[in-house]
Each structure stands twice: as structure tokens, then as C-alpha cells.
One Martini backbone bead per residue (centre of mass of N, CA, C, O) as a GRO file, in nm:
protein
  534
    1MET     BB    1   7.207   0.405   1.474
    2LYS     BB    2   7.410   0.513   1.688
    3LYS     BB    3   7.199   0.563   1.909
    4TYR     BB    4   7.117   0.263   1.952
    5ILE     BB    5   7.393   0.152   2.025
    6LEU     BB    6   7.430   0.323   2.281
    7LYS     BB    7   7.186   0.213   2.432
    8ILE     BB    8   7.274  -0.083   2.433
    9ALA     BB    9   7.548  -0.041   2.570
   10ALA     BB   10   7.435   0.079   2.833
   11LEU     BB   11   7.261  -0.168   2.910
   12LEU     BB   12   7.487  -0.377   2.927
   13LEU     BB   13   7.652  -0.232   3.141
   14ALA     BB   14   7.433  -0.227   3.361
   15LEU     BB   15   7.423  -0.545   3.382
   16VAL     BB   16   7.725  -0.602   3.447
   17ILE     BB   17   7.740  -0.318   3.647
   18PRO     BB   18   7.510  -0.257   3.887
   19MET     BB   19   7.693  -0.125   4.135
   20THR     BB   20   7.751   0.115   3.951
   21VAL     BB   21   7.800   0.470   3.963
   22PHE     BB   22   7.711   0.715   3.719
   23THR     BB   23   7.783   0.969   3.545
   24ALA     BB   24   7.739   1.120   3.253
   25CYS     BB   25   8.044   1.138   3.188
   26ASP     BB   26   8.118   0.847   3.264
   27LEU     BB   27   7.925   0.702   3.070
   28LYS     BB   28   8.040   0.823   2.811
   29SER     BB   29   8.323   0.707   2.851
   30VAL     BB   30   8.248   0.405   2.868
   31VAL     BB   31   8.097   0.378   2.602
   32GLU     BB   32   8.328   0.478   2.419
   33GLY     BB   33   8.522   0.261   2.518
   34PHE     BB   34   8.349   0.019   2.425
   35LEU     BB   35   8.353   0.131   2.115
   36GLY     BB   36   8.628   0.297   2.046
   37THR     BB   37   8.549   0.611   2.082
   38GLY     BB   38   8.690   0.888   2.123
   39GLU     BB   39   8.859   1.075   2.355
   40ASN     BB   40   8.684   0.956   2.607
   41ALA     BB   41   8.809   0.668   2.599
   42LYS     BB   42   9.054   0.763   2.795
   43HIS     BB   43   8.876   0.994   2.946
   44THR     BB   44   8.742   1.205   3.160
   45GLN     BB   45   8.518   1.503   3.074
   46HIS     BB   46   8.493   1.773   3.255
   47VAL     BB   47   8.278   2.077   3.295
   48TYR     BB   48   8.329   2.351   3.483
   49ASP     BB   49   8.244   2.593   3.668
   50ASP     BB   50   8.323   2.889   3.858
   51GLY     BB   51   8.199   2.862   4.123
   52VAL     BB   52   8.126   2.837   4.485
   53ILE     BB   53   8.113   2.986   4.790
   54THR     BB   54   8.067   2.786   5.085
   55VAL     BB   55   8.328   2.902   5.247
   56ALA     BB   56   8.434   3.170   5.400
   57PRO     BB   57   8.700   3.341   5.449
   58THR     BB   58   8.917   3.456   5.691
   59CYS     BB   59   9.174   3.587   5.857
   60THR     BB   60   9.234   3.271   6.000
   61THR     BB   61   9.046   3.102   5.796
   62ASP     BB   62   8.953   2.881   5.584
   63GLY     BB   63   8.796   2.806   5.286
   64GLU     BB   64   8.539   2.727   5.024
   65LYS     BB   65   8.517   2.582   4.689
   66THR     BB   66   8.262   2.489   4.449
   67TYR     BB   67   8.248   2.261   4.177
   68LYS     BB   68   8.042   2.210   3.876
   69CYS     BB   69   7.930   2.015   3.644
   70LYS     BB   70   7.757   2.090   3.343
   71LYS     BB   71   7.676   1.774   3.272
   72CYS     BB   72   7.678   1.701   3.578
   73GLU     BB   73   7.707   1.633   3.944
   74ASN     BB   74   7.990   1.680   3.967
   75THR     BB   75   8.237   1.751   4.230
   76TYR     BB   76   8.465   2.005   4.363
   77THR     BB   77   8.719   2.120   4.593
   78GLU     BB   78   8.866   2.424   4.732
   79VAL     BB   79   9.096   2.607   4.895
   80LEU     BB   80   9.068   2.911   5.081
   81PRO     BB   81   9.265   3.121   5.198
   82ALA     BB   82   9.340   3.310   5.431
   83THR     BB   83   9.343   3.664   5.429
   84GLY     BB   84   9.416   3.816   5.660
   85HIS     BB   85   9.504   4.103   5.785
   86SER     BB   86   9.375   4.446   5.793
   87GLU     BB   87   9.561   4.711   5.835
   88SER     BB   88   9.525   4.962   6.092
   89LEU     BB   89   9.501   5.296   6.235
   90ARG     BB   90   9.528   5.432   6.578
   91ALA     BB   91   9.470   5.677   6.836
   92GLU     BB   92   9.589   5.696   7.174
   93ASN     BB   93   9.655   5.888   7.440
   94LEU     BB   94   9.648   6.190   7.409
   95SER     BB   95   9.931   6.437   7.453
   96PRO     BB   96   9.740   6.632   7.402
   97GLU     BB   97   9.410   6.624   7.300
   98ASN     BB   98   9.467   6.916   7.185
   99GLY     BB   99   9.687   7.021   6.938
  100ILE     BB  100   9.925   6.812   6.882
  101CYS     BB  101  10.030   6.901   6.591
  102GLU     BB  102  10.103   7.197   6.675
  103ILE     BB  103  10.273   7.133   6.972
  104GLY     BB  104  10.290   6.850   7.046
  105GLY     BB  105  10.353   6.496   7.156
  106THR     BB  106  10.171   6.208   7.272
  107TYR     BB  107  10.111   5.851   7.176
  108THR     BB  108   9.915   5.567   7.079
  109LEU     BB  109   9.991   5.316   6.847
  110VAL     BB  110   9.739   5.131   6.674
  111THR     BB  111   9.725   4.805   6.545
  112TYR     BB  112   9.458   4.684   6.331
  113CYS     BB  113   9.178   4.512   6.228
  114SER     BB  114   8.920   4.615   6.007
  115VAL     BB  115   8.751   4.343   6.020
  116CYS     BB  116   8.799   4.198   6.333
  117GLU     BB  117   8.952   4.399   6.552
  118THR     BB  118   9.227   4.304   6.594
  119GLU     BB  119   9.498   4.341   6.790
  120ILE     BB  120   9.844   4.370   6.698
  121SER     BB  121   9.954   4.663   6.805
  122ARG     BB  122  10.159   4.879   7.030
  123GLU     BB  123  10.288   5.232   7.037
  124GLU     BB  124  10.497   5.472   7.149
  125LYS     BB  125  10.464   5.823   7.056
  126THR     BB  126  10.612   6.109   6.884
  127VAL     BB  127  10.525   6.456   6.814
  128GLU     BB  128  10.603   6.721   6.640
  129PRO     BB  129  10.576   7.027   6.569
  130GLY     BB  130  10.384   7.028   6.265
  131GLU     BB  131  10.302   6.735   6.263
  132HIS     BB  132  10.201   6.421   6.117
  133SER     BB  133   9.982   6.114   6.126
  134TYR     BB  134   9.939   5.917   5.873
  135GLY     BB  135   9.768   5.719   5.696
  136GLU     BB  136   9.656   5.551   5.452
  137TRP     BB  137   9.593   5.546   5.139
  138GLU     BB  138   9.296   5.657   4.959
  139ILE     BB  139   9.100   5.578   4.692
  140THR     BB  140   8.862   5.807   4.542
  141LYS     BB  141   8.987   5.787   4.238
  142THR     BB  142   9.017   5.611   3.961
  143ALA     BB  143   9.239   5.554   3.731
  144THR     BB  144   9.255   5.601   3.381
  145PRO     BB  145   9.333   5.627   3.049
  146GLN     BB  146   9.154   5.915   3.053
  147GLU     BB  147   9.183   5.963   3.376
  148THR     BB  148   9.240   6.093   3.660
  149GLY     BB  149   9.305   6.055   3.995
  150GLU     BB  150   9.252   5.998   4.361
  151LYS     BB  151   9.408   6.060   4.681
  152ARG     BB  152   9.372   5.989   5.047
  153ARG     BB  153   9.472   6.122   5.372
  154THR     BB  154   9.468   6.083   5.738
  155CYS     BB  155   9.501   6.215   6.038
  156ILE     BB  156   9.495   6.041   6.352
  157LEU     BB  157   9.500   6.313   6.539
  158CYS     BB  158   9.331   6.569   6.366
  159GLY     BB  159   9.198   6.504   6.058
  160GLU     BB  160   9.375   6.582   5.841
  161THR     BB  161   9.393   6.625   5.489
  162GLU     BB  162   9.538   6.457   5.194
  163THR     BB  163   9.595   6.520   4.844
  164GLU     BB  164   9.630   6.332   4.526
  165ILE     BB  165   9.727   6.282   4.206
  166ILE     BB  166   9.651   6.034   3.965
  167PRO     BB  167   9.768   5.918   3.702
  168SER     BB  168   9.712   5.808   3.418
  169VAL     BB  169   9.652   5.469   3.304
  170PHE     BB  170   9.724   5.163   3.219
  171GLU     BB  171   9.569   4.872   3.099
  172GLU     BB  172   9.619   4.568   3.160
  173LEU     BB  173   9.643   4.264   3.044
  174ASP     BB  174   9.446   4.006   3.059
  175GLY     BB  175   9.488   3.670   3.096
  176GLU     BB  176   9.228   3.602   2.910
  177ASP     BB  177   9.392   3.763   2.656
  178TYR     BB  178   9.579   3.561   2.595
  179TYR     BB  179   9.655   3.385   2.328
  180ALA     BB  180   9.677   3.081   2.420
  181TYR     BB  181   9.434   3.079   2.607
  182ASN     BB  182   9.224   3.121   2.385
  183TYR     BB  183   9.281   2.856   2.245
  184LEU     BB  184   9.207   2.666   2.480
  185GLU     BB  185   8.910   2.761   2.518
  186ASP     BB  186   8.834   2.650   2.210
  187ALA     BB  187   8.877   2.374   2.277
  188GLU     BB  188   8.739   2.065   2.318
  189ASN     BB  189   8.950   2.017   2.582
  190ALA     BB  190   8.939   2.270   2.783
  191GLY     BB  191   8.921   2.167   3.072
  192ASN     BB  192   9.208   2.034   3.088
  193LEU     BB  193   9.383   2.267   2.979
  194ILE     BB  194   9.304   2.490   3.186
  195TYR     BB  195   9.378   2.333   3.435
  196ALA     BB  196   9.682   2.292   3.374
  197TYR     BB  197   9.749   2.590   3.328
  198GLY     BB  198   9.669   2.687   3.615
  199LYS     BB  199   9.874   2.507   3.764
  200LEU     BB  200  10.126   2.637   3.639
  201VAL     BB  201  10.085   2.924   3.734
  202ASP     BB  202  10.070   2.861   4.039
  203ALA     BB  203  10.343   2.722   4.069
  204ALA     BB  204  10.520   2.957   3.968
  205GLU     BB  205  10.425   3.183   4.171
  206ASN     BB  206  10.513   2.971   4.422
  207MET     BB  207  10.758   2.785   4.359
  208ARG     BB  208  10.659   2.499   4.287
  209LYS     BB  209  10.771   2.198   4.205
  210THR     BB  210  10.535   1.992   4.283
  211THR     BB  211  10.230   1.894   4.102
  212SER     BB  212   9.915   1.791   4.111
  213LEU     BB  213   9.661   1.619   3.874
  214LYS     BB  214   9.484   1.493   4.101
  215GLY     BB  215   9.147   1.483   4.241
  216GLU     BB  216   8.963   1.713   4.036
  217GLY     BB  217   8.812   1.574   3.776
  218HIS     BB  218   9.089   1.517   3.616
  219ASN     BB  219   9.227   1.366   3.302
  220VAL     BB  220   9.539   1.427   3.199
  221THR     BB  221   9.715   1.419   2.935
  222VAL     BB  222  10.020   1.442   2.803
  223SER     BB  223   9.938   1.612   2.558
  224GLU     BB  224   9.781   1.826   2.716
  225PHE     BB  225  10.011   1.921   2.896
  226GLU     BB  226  10.204   2.016   2.671
  227THR     BB  227  10.013   2.228   2.562
  228ALA     BB  228   9.983   2.387   2.827
  229TYR     BB  229  10.282   2.449   2.873
  230HIS     BB  230  10.343   2.605   2.604
  231SER     BB  231  10.123   2.814   2.651
  232TYR     BB  232  10.228   2.928   2.912
  233ARG     BB  233  10.511   3.015   2.804
  234CYS     BB  234  10.393   3.210   2.596
  235ASP     BB  235  10.221   3.397   2.816
  236TYR     BB  236  10.482   3.405   3.052
  237PRO     BB  237  10.748   3.611   3.062
  238GLN     BB  238  10.724   3.712   3.370
  239HIS     BB  239  10.834   3.409   3.436
  240PHE     BB  240  11.171   3.425   3.455
  241TRP     BB  241  11.225   3.193   3.691
  242VAL     BB  242  11.159   2.979   3.479
  243ASP     BB  243  11.264   2.703   3.359
  244ASN     BB  244  11.278   2.481   3.081
  245ARG     BB  245  11.274   2.261   3.282
  246TYR     BB  246  11.085   1.948   3.295
  247SER     BB  247  10.855   1.712   3.453
  248MET     BB  248  10.685   1.385   3.443
  249SER     BB  249  10.399   1.207   3.580
  250TYR     BB  250  10.274   0.885   3.456
  251SER     BB  251   9.976   0.676   3.364
  252ASP     BB  252   9.858   0.563   3.084
  253GLY     BB  253   9.874   0.879   2.976
  254ILE     BB  254   9.826   0.994   3.273
  255MET     BB  255   9.851   1.245   3.484
  256ASN     BB  256   9.996   1.313   3.807
  257SER     BB  257  10.257   1.509   3.760
  258PHE     BB  258  10.469   1.804   3.804
  259THR     BB  259  10.802   1.958   3.740
  260LEU     BB  260  10.973   2.243   3.832
  261THR     BB  261  11.223   2.484   3.753
  262TYR     BB  262  11.464   2.726   3.891
  263LEU     BB  263  11.668   3.037   3.896
  264PHE     BB  264  11.584   3.045   4.201
  265ALA     BB  265  11.606   2.950   4.536
  266THR     BB  266  11.403   3.183   4.629
  267THR     BB  267  11.141   3.398   4.680
  268ASP     BB  268  11.312   3.639   4.770
  269GLU     BB  269  11.489   3.653   4.518
  270ARG     BB  270  11.258   3.678   4.319
  271ASP     BB  271  11.127   3.937   4.434
  272LEU     BB  272  11.370   4.121   4.388
  273ALA     BB  273  11.378   4.080   4.079
  274ALA     BB  274  11.086   4.178   4.027
  275GLU     BB  275  11.138   4.468   4.127
  276GLN     BB  276  11.349   4.535   3.912
  277VAL     BB  277  11.162   4.498   3.672
  278GLU     BB  278  10.951   4.708   3.756
  279THR     BB  279  11.139   4.951   3.751
  280LYS     BB  280  11.224   4.931   3.450
  281LYS     BB  281  10.943   4.942   3.335
  282ASP     BB  282  10.872   5.225   3.441
  283GLU     BB  283  11.100   5.373   3.294
  284ILE     BB  284  11.017   5.299   2.999
  285LEU     BB  285  10.701   5.401   3.031
  286ASP     BB  286  10.759   5.679   3.098
  287GLY     BB  287  10.539   5.924   2.950
  288ILE     BB  288  10.336   5.762   2.802
  289PRO     BB  289  10.058   5.820   2.647
  290THR     BB  290   9.734   5.687   2.684
  291TYR     BB  291   9.597   5.832   2.415
  292TRP     BB  292   9.732   5.680   2.225
  293GLU     BB  293   9.781   5.486   1.984
  294ASP     BB  294   9.883   5.167   1.966
  295VAL     BB  295  10.108   5.204   1.753
  296ARG     BB  296  10.254   5.434   1.899
  297ILE     BB  297  10.308   5.286   2.162
  298GLU     BB  298  10.458   5.042   2.041
  299THR     BB  299  10.685   5.210   1.909
  300GLU     BB  300  10.800   5.335   2.166
  301ILE     BB  301  10.876   5.065   2.295
  302HIS     BB  302  11.058   4.960   2.074
  303ASP     BB  303  11.265   5.199   2.094
  304ARG     BB  304  11.332   5.186   2.401
  305LEU     BB  305  11.439   4.896   2.404
  306ILE     BB  306  11.675   4.943   2.210
  307LYS     BB  307  11.815   5.158   2.387
  308HIS     BB  308  11.838   4.967   2.647
  309ASN     BB  309  11.938   4.730   2.473
  310THR     BB  310  12.188   4.465   2.420
  311TYR     BB  311  12.349   4.253   2.238
  312ASP     BB  312  12.466   3.926   2.312
  313THR     BB  313  12.773   3.824   2.182
  314THR     BB  314  12.837   3.584   2.398
  315TYR     BB  315  12.567   3.407   2.487
  316ASN     BB  316  12.630   3.410   2.840
  317ALA     BB  317  12.465   3.588   2.991
  318GLN     BB  318  12.275   3.662   3.235
  319HIS     BB  319  11.959   3.618   3.127
  320THR     BB  320  11.969   3.616   2.799
  321HIS     BB  321  11.665   3.455   2.766
  322ASP     BB  322  11.530   3.698   2.928
  323LEU     BB  323  11.385   3.985   3.063
  324TYR     BB  324  11.596   4.043   3.279
  325GLY     BB  325  11.829   4.091   3.088
  326ALA     BB  326  11.698   4.325   2.923
  327LEU     BB  327  11.605   4.516   3.169
  328VAL     BB  328  11.833   4.495   3.395
  329ASN     BB  329  12.109   4.426   3.234
  330GLY     BB  330  12.092   4.518   2.915
  331THR     BB  331  12.125   4.205   2.805
  332SER     BB  332  12.060   4.003   2.505
  333VAL     BB  333  11.892   3.796   2.321
  334CYS     BB  334  11.622   3.743   2.130
  335ASP     BB  335  11.430   3.629   2.361
  336GLY     BB  336  11.470   3.873   2.545
  337TYR     BB  337  11.347   4.081   2.363
  338ALA     BB  338  11.068   3.942   2.314
  339LYS     BB  339  10.977   3.918   2.616
  340ALA     BB  340  10.999   4.217   2.686
  341PHE     BB  341  10.801   4.320   2.474
  342GLN     BB  342  10.557   4.158   2.568
  343TYR     BB  343  10.544   4.268   2.859
  344LEU     BB  344  10.519   4.572   2.793
  345LEU     BB  345  10.251   4.538   2.636
  346TYR     BB  346  10.085   4.426   2.862
  347CYS     BB  347  10.112   4.695   3.042
  348VAL     BB  348   9.927   4.846   2.790
  349GLY     BB  349   9.707   4.628   2.664
  350ILE     BB  350   9.879   4.442   2.458
  351GLN     BB  351   9.885   4.192   2.244
  352CYS     BB  352  10.140   3.929   2.279
  353PHE     BB  353  10.389   3.705   2.122
  354THR     BB  354  10.614   3.434   2.104
  355VAL     BB  355  10.829   3.315   1.850
  356SER     BB  356  10.984   3.040   1.661
  357GLY     BB  357  11.296   2.964   1.468
  358VAL     BB  358  11.441   3.058   1.155
  359ALA     BB  359  11.715   3.261   1.048
  360THR     BB  360  11.835   3.438   0.756
  361SER     BB  361  12.188   3.541   0.680
  362ASP     BB  362  12.435   3.554   0.464
  363GLY     BB  363  12.380   3.225   0.423
  364GLY     BB  364  12.278   3.188   0.708
  365ALA     BB  365  12.169   3.009   1.014
  366GLU     BB  366  11.931   3.058   1.298
  367ASN     BB  367  11.809   3.059   1.587
  368HIS     BB  368  11.487   3.219   1.667
  369ALA     BB  369  11.313   3.521   1.797
  370TRP     BB  370  10.978   3.661   1.797
  371ASN     BB  371  10.682   3.853   1.710
  372VAL     BB  372  10.328   3.890   1.790
  373VAL     BB  373  10.089   4.154   1.720
  374ARG     BB  374   9.796   4.334   1.841
  375LEU     BB  375   9.633   4.580   1.620
  376GLY     BB  376   9.321   4.669   1.570
  377GLY     BB  377   9.266   4.339   1.522
  378ASP     BB  378   9.556   4.297   1.410
  379TYR     BB  379   9.829   4.114   1.280
  380TYR     BB  380  10.191   4.123   1.357
  381TYR     BB  381  10.523   4.140   1.286
  382VAL     BB  382  10.815   4.137   1.518
  383ASP     BB  383  11.178   4.235   1.516
  384VAL     BB  384  11.374   4.373   1.745
  385THR     BB  385  11.654   4.258   1.696
  386TRP     BB  386  11.671   4.338   1.382
  387ASP     BB  387  11.624   4.652   1.474
  388ASP     BB  388  11.920   4.589   1.642
  389PRO     BB  389  12.194   4.617   1.517
  390THR     BB  390  12.534   4.527   1.491
  391PHE     BB  391  12.816   4.729   1.507
  392SER     BB  392  13.156   4.761   1.466
  393ASP     BB  393  13.156   5.063   1.614
  394GLY     BB  394  12.918   5.049   1.852
  395ARG     BB  395  12.667   5.171   1.781
  396LYS     BB  396  12.336   5.304   1.945
  397ASP     BB  397  12.153   5.515   1.751
  398TYR     BB  398  12.008   5.284   1.606
  399ILE     BB  399  11.667   5.250   1.464
  400GLY     BB  400  11.480   5.009   1.341
  401HIS     BB  401  11.183   4.911   1.092
  402ASN     BB  402  11.184   4.658   0.893
  403TYR     BB  403  11.042   4.463   1.147
  404HIS     BB  404  10.770   4.654   1.175
  405ASN     BB  405  10.479   4.549   1.117
  406ILE     BB  406  10.450   4.274   0.942
  407THR     BB  407  10.408   4.024   0.729
  408THR     BB  408  10.419   3.702   0.644
  409ALA     BB  409  10.553   3.744   0.369
  410GLU     BB  410  10.789   3.921   0.477
  411ILE     BB  411  10.908   3.733   0.705
  412SER     BB  412  10.948   3.473   0.509
  413GLU     BB  413  11.214   3.563   0.360
  414ASP     BB  414  11.397   3.507   0.666
  415HIS     BB  415  11.163   3.342   0.821
  416MET     BB  416  11.107   3.026   1.004
  417LEU     BB  417  10.846   2.874   1.128
  418GLY     BB  418  10.892   2.594   1.329
  419LYS     BB  419  11.202   2.585   1.339
  420VAL     BB  420  11.521   2.392   1.376
  421ILE     BB  421  11.855   2.361   1.476
  422LYS     BB  422  11.999   2.028   1.442
  423GLU     BB  423  12.291   1.928   1.372
  424GLU     BB  424  12.280   2.120   1.103
  425LEU     BB  425  11.969   2.070   1.086
  426LEU     BB  426  11.654   2.114   0.943
  427GLN     BB  427  11.365   2.116   1.154
  428ASP     BB  428  11.076   2.030   1.279
  429GLU     BB  429  10.859   2.190   1.513
  430GLU     BB  430  10.638   2.163   1.742
  431GLN     BB  431  10.303   2.289   1.728
  432TYR     BB  432  10.062   2.393   1.981
  433PHE     BB  433   9.971   2.654   1.815
  434PRO     BB  434   9.833   2.879   1.624
  435VAL     BB  435   9.931   3.113   1.375
  436PRO     BB  436   9.861   3.395   1.242
  437ASP     BB  437   9.777   3.554   0.954
  438CYS     BB  438   9.962   3.827   0.829
  439THR     BB  439   9.800   4.098   0.624
  440ALA     BB  440   9.823   4.359   0.740
  441THR     BB  441   9.931   4.730   0.680
  442LYS     BB  442   9.834   4.985   0.851
  443GLY     BB  443  10.056   4.922   1.099
  444ASN     BB  444  10.286   4.991   0.955
  445TYR     BB  445  10.527   5.202   1.019
  446PHE     BB  446  10.544   5.359   0.742
  447LYS     BB  447  10.233   5.387   0.693
  448PHE     BB  448  10.135   5.517   0.955
  449PHE     BB  449  10.358   5.772   0.938
  450GLY     BB  450  10.429   5.842   0.627
  451TYR     BB  451  10.715   5.679   0.515
  452THR     BB  452  10.633   5.707   0.200
  453ALA     BB  453  10.706   5.621  -0.153
  454GLU     BB  454  10.678   5.564  -0.493
  455SER     BB  455  10.963   5.708  -0.551
  456LEU     BB  456  11.301   5.798  -0.641
  457THR     BB  457  11.306   6.125  -0.520
  458THR     BB  458  11.366   6.432  -0.400
  459ASP     BB  459  11.076   6.516  -0.324
  460ASN     BB  460  11.001   6.259  -0.171
  461CYS     BB  461  11.224   6.282   0.041
  462ARG     BB  462  11.146   6.553   0.157
  463THR     BB  463  10.867   6.480   0.267
  464VAL     BB  464  10.970   6.257   0.466
  465PHE     BB  465  11.185   6.413   0.620
  466VAL     BB  466  10.997   6.626   0.741
  467ASN     BB  467  10.810   6.429   0.887
  468GLU     BB  468  11.029   6.299   1.066
  469LYS     BB  469  11.141   6.555   1.197
  470ASN     BB  470  10.865   6.637   1.331
  471ASN     BB  471  10.880   6.339   1.495
  472GLY     BB  472  11.203   6.327   1.600
  473VAL     BB  473  11.391   6.248   1.387
  474THR     BB  474  11.739   6.133   1.371
  475LYS     BB  475  11.980   6.073   1.112
  476TYR     BB  476  11.762   5.829   1.057
  477PHE     BB  477  11.611   5.809   0.727
  478ALA     BB  478  11.337   5.619   0.648
  479VAL     BB  479  11.222   5.471   0.332
  480TYR     BB  480  10.930   5.357   0.165
  481PHE     BB  481  10.930   5.203  -0.154
  482THR     BB  482  10.670   5.081  -0.348
  483CYS     BB  483  10.833   4.996  -0.610
  484GLY     BB  484  11.096   4.886  -0.568
  485ASN     BB  485  11.408   4.773  -0.678
  486ILE     BB  486  11.627   4.921  -0.528
  487THR     BB  487  11.949   5.041  -0.567
  488GLU     BB  488  12.256   5.161  -0.493
  489ASN     BB  489  12.287   5.307  -0.765
  490ASP     BB  490  12.030   5.475  -0.746
  491VAL     BB  491  12.111   5.632  -0.488
  492SER     BB  492  12.379   5.744  -0.587
  493ASN     BB  493  12.259   5.919  -0.815
  494LEU     BB  494  12.084   6.098  -0.636
  495VAL     BB  495  12.298   6.211  -0.412
  496SER     BB  496  12.486   6.347  -0.647
  497ARG     BB  497  12.295   6.568  -0.678
  498MET     BB  498  12.231   6.901  -0.645
  499THR     BB  499  11.930   6.889  -0.563
  500PHE     BB  500  11.984   6.715  -0.310
  501ASP     BB  501  12.170   6.912  -0.162
  502MET     BB  502  11.965   7.142  -0.145
  503MET     BB  503  11.762   6.985   0.021
  504LEU     BB  504  11.944   6.932   0.268
  505ARG     BB  505  11.992   7.230   0.337
  506ASP     BB  506  11.692   7.302   0.379
  507VAL     BB  507  11.625   7.078   0.603
  508PHE     BB  508  11.930   7.054   0.776
  509GLY     BB  509  12.060   7.316   0.762
  510THR     BB  510  12.220   7.606   0.923
  511SER     BB  511  12.301   7.703   0.627
  512PRO     BB  512  12.337   7.776   0.290
  513PHE     BB  513  12.649   7.632   0.320
  514ASP     BB  514  12.524   7.378   0.466
  515THR     BB  515  12.611   7.038   0.391
  516PRO     BB  516  12.505   6.755   0.458
  517ARG     BB  517  12.574   6.438   0.520
  518CYS     BB  518  12.529   6.135   0.300
  519SER     BB  519  12.416   5.817   0.365
  520TYR     BB  520  12.344   5.456   0.299
  521ILE     BB  521  12.076   5.197   0.320
  522VAL     BB  522  11.992   4.893   0.149
  523ASP     BB  523  11.773   4.671   0.125
  524LYS     BB  524  11.750   4.357  -0.021
  525ASN     BB  525  11.454   4.441  -0.169
  526GLY     BB  526  11.431   4.760  -0.241
  527TYR     BB  527  11.236   4.939  -0.029
  528ILE     BB  528  11.449   5.027   0.195
  529VAL     BB  529  11.585   5.350   0.281
  530THR     BB  530  11.867   5.464   0.470
  531PHE     BB  531  11.936   5.786   0.573
  532VAL     BB  532  12.246   5.937   0.670
  533ILE     BB  533  12.240   6.234   0.865
  534THR     BB  534  12.535   6.473   0.940
   0.00000   0.00000   0.00000
């Protein structure tokens, strides 16, 4: 019956407005609007293909790319900026013509475009005996996570070549594998959501204040834009220069444009800060083997970030809420930890995103941010901030793992997702995309590395202590007891026994008469006991 009604509606519309030409998408929108049904009753919903380059850009002129709707014949075009010159070097007027690198001499250095052959500059140069004038490095073998690569450069004067090995590298996570982007791709109104998301990314990367959302075949609703905005902010912690404040211009619920605000005045200032972030990122990731399993790589990054960053107890340090604060300044609050962790995992090809809510501790509650990470196809919660507690004595050598790769059930004991404290009241906060239910346990820190025991005994502690010591753990030896319900009194009784002292001397002592000191911390649920061996 519905099919016939649609046909009749279309016929009536065609009679009423015979001079109007509709595409298939436009007609569907008008018909559904006439009937008052469907999301498209509010706006046209085109779904465009990946586009075809109809005019190729050159070094100095713009090109053009045309997109076509998969449902109808509607098209729109976008400008492809000129590529700019690709600079290369050559030597002219060598004196002497032969043996110049061996005995020294003069030459003219010409900079030219290798694509269009345009000469850009020329400069008279002198080369000392035994020197070379090398061109740019050329990658002859690309490094992968499994194999080293190779690069080569050639002297433009004598033709001598020089080669270097490129270390094996991590493959960074592709933007299309970001968590929220994947959600938008699967949405019914994906065309508008991905379009708005892409506009946000482009505006942020170019530090453009106001960006239009009109004239390209999309009618983005306010609701769709807000979903795209929060998805973009979830996916791009590396855009640390973007402020949380934004504004929208819209008419009848349809977006005209949006305006972003920035934490840096110019792109030059932003670029300098981005270079600082890149440097610190490289320092933190340096030396991590690419062949390790994802859980081991993620654990190393978790631990290195805790060593590198300090919780901002003043709550007002510069960039305390973003990754610049955590990586460059070395101090931040929880969302700085979470965004830095997310970005570092992106750099090694691991999917991660930041979530927010309320965390409770010692009877109090506070707004908080933490992470969800994907390892081996499974999702886990990680709270790097709570794994880096602040001690009254200022110690910084403790690295916790109580909140490292845990389940939804475990995190929910003291973290409430999608909540916010406003004026001392706990309220629901709108959630723009679903968060996966984390049920896997094989990637849990204690279970993955074998730091678990069935019960609290000296022999069980010995086995885990030796395992941790062999893996480089020092001073803080945490054990996950699967029996649970362990109390401080239980641990006190164990460590006071002579057999426990003998075990400590055997595992940690430097002589048969050297008994290391042992204190301990029992987590509130009685599963994890951290033994402090000094």
C-alpha cells in the first residue's frame, strides 16, 4: 500500500510543480516531506562517491575534482590546490670539470623543479678538497614494522653515492580506523556526518576560523553537526591547538557554517608547538621494538608516559587539559594523560579513544577522563591517571597497573561513564556515539604477563616476584590474586612469617643475611596487592 501512496504522491507533485526538475534524491526528500515521514523530510541526503580528478593540478595552477551522488546524477566539485614546485639540485660550470671533490673547486648550484623544469634559483659555490655536495636523500627501500629500509643520496658533483639503513618503523593508525569515524561511517546519515567531520578536520588543520557547510550538496542538521563535532574531538587529540569553544550558524535547523577557536594566535606558533610534541613523542617511543605484541607495546607506552608526566595538582598549568601539557610541559590533569596516551598509541598503530564521566574515591566524586583501547580485536579500559597516583612524599618511581586493560564491570566500580558533576549534582551528559562493552580479560596487564596467583601464599608470591624481576620490575611488585577478598590483616600475617623473610632473602637479598624490607598496599577490592621491596 505504501508503494502506491508514494507513486500517487509523486504524480500529484509533478502536476502541481511541472516546471521543477528533481534528482532522485530530491524527489525522495520532497515526497517524504509531503507525507511527513523519514529523516529526509527535513533535508536532502546525497551519498557521494570518492570523486574523480577532472582537472589535474600543476605546480602553479589549481585542479578540480568532481563528486557524483551514488543515488542520482547530482554532482559537485572541489578545488585541488596547485602542488607547488618539487625542488631538485644540479651542478653547472664545474671548475675543474674532473676531480672537483678530490682537489676542490667552484661550481654553480642550480635549484629547479623536477616536475616542470622551472629554474628556481642559482648560486655560486665553493667545495673544499675531500668534500661532497650531496642531493636529497632518496628512499630506495621503505622501512616496515618487520624490516629495515634503506636510503641513498648522490653527490651532484662527482656522482658518489652514500647509503644509510632506515630502522624498522611503526605503522601509524590511519584516520579511517579512528573509533568515532567508524561509527559515523556506519550511520544511516553517514553522508552528512562524514562531510561535516571532514570539514572540521580540514578547518582545524588549517586553523580556519569560520567554515561554510553550504553549497556542496549537503544539508547538515544541527544535530548531525554536533555528532560530527564530538566525534571529531574524540578522534583527534593531536589537534591540541583547538579550543573547546565553538559556535554554529544555522537556519531552520540546517547548518550554514561553524566557527572554531584556537589556543595559538598563528599557524607559525602552532607549527612550532607541533614540532615540540613530535620531538617528545619520538623520545618516548624511542627503542620500543616494532615486533612486540600490541599489549606489550601498549604497556611500555603506558609506563613511559607515567614516568614522563606528573599530575597537575594546581589544575591550572598551561595546556593542562591537552597532550601538549602532558608531553611537552610534563604536567597535566586526567584528560591530558588520556589524550597523550591516545596519541602515542595512534603513532604505533593501536586504536584508542578518550571517554569522560565521573570517578569516585574516598567518598568523593570528580569529573574525570580515561581511555578505551583496542588490542587483538578486543576493547579494554585504561586509566593512566589513576595508575599514576600522587604521593605525599613526592615519589615518582611508582607505576601502577590496577586500571590497566580492565573490563567494563571492573571500571564501573568507581567510574561512571557519561556523567558530569554540575553545581554539585550528578547529571547525565549526552553521549554522541556508543562505547563498546569491554568483557575480554586476556589483555589485562596481570593476566597477560602472568602476574597472577590463586591464593595468598609465600610460594605463590615467590613465583610472581621472580617473573616480575626477570621482566625488569623493581621495588613495586604487584600480584593479582584471583581468590579476591584479601585484607590488610591477611597480608600482615603472611609477611610476618619467617618463611616469607627467607623467600625475600632468596629472591632479592644480596647475601644470606640480607633481608629486604617489605611493605604493602592492598586495593579496595582485595584482588591486587602491591609489595614494596626495598
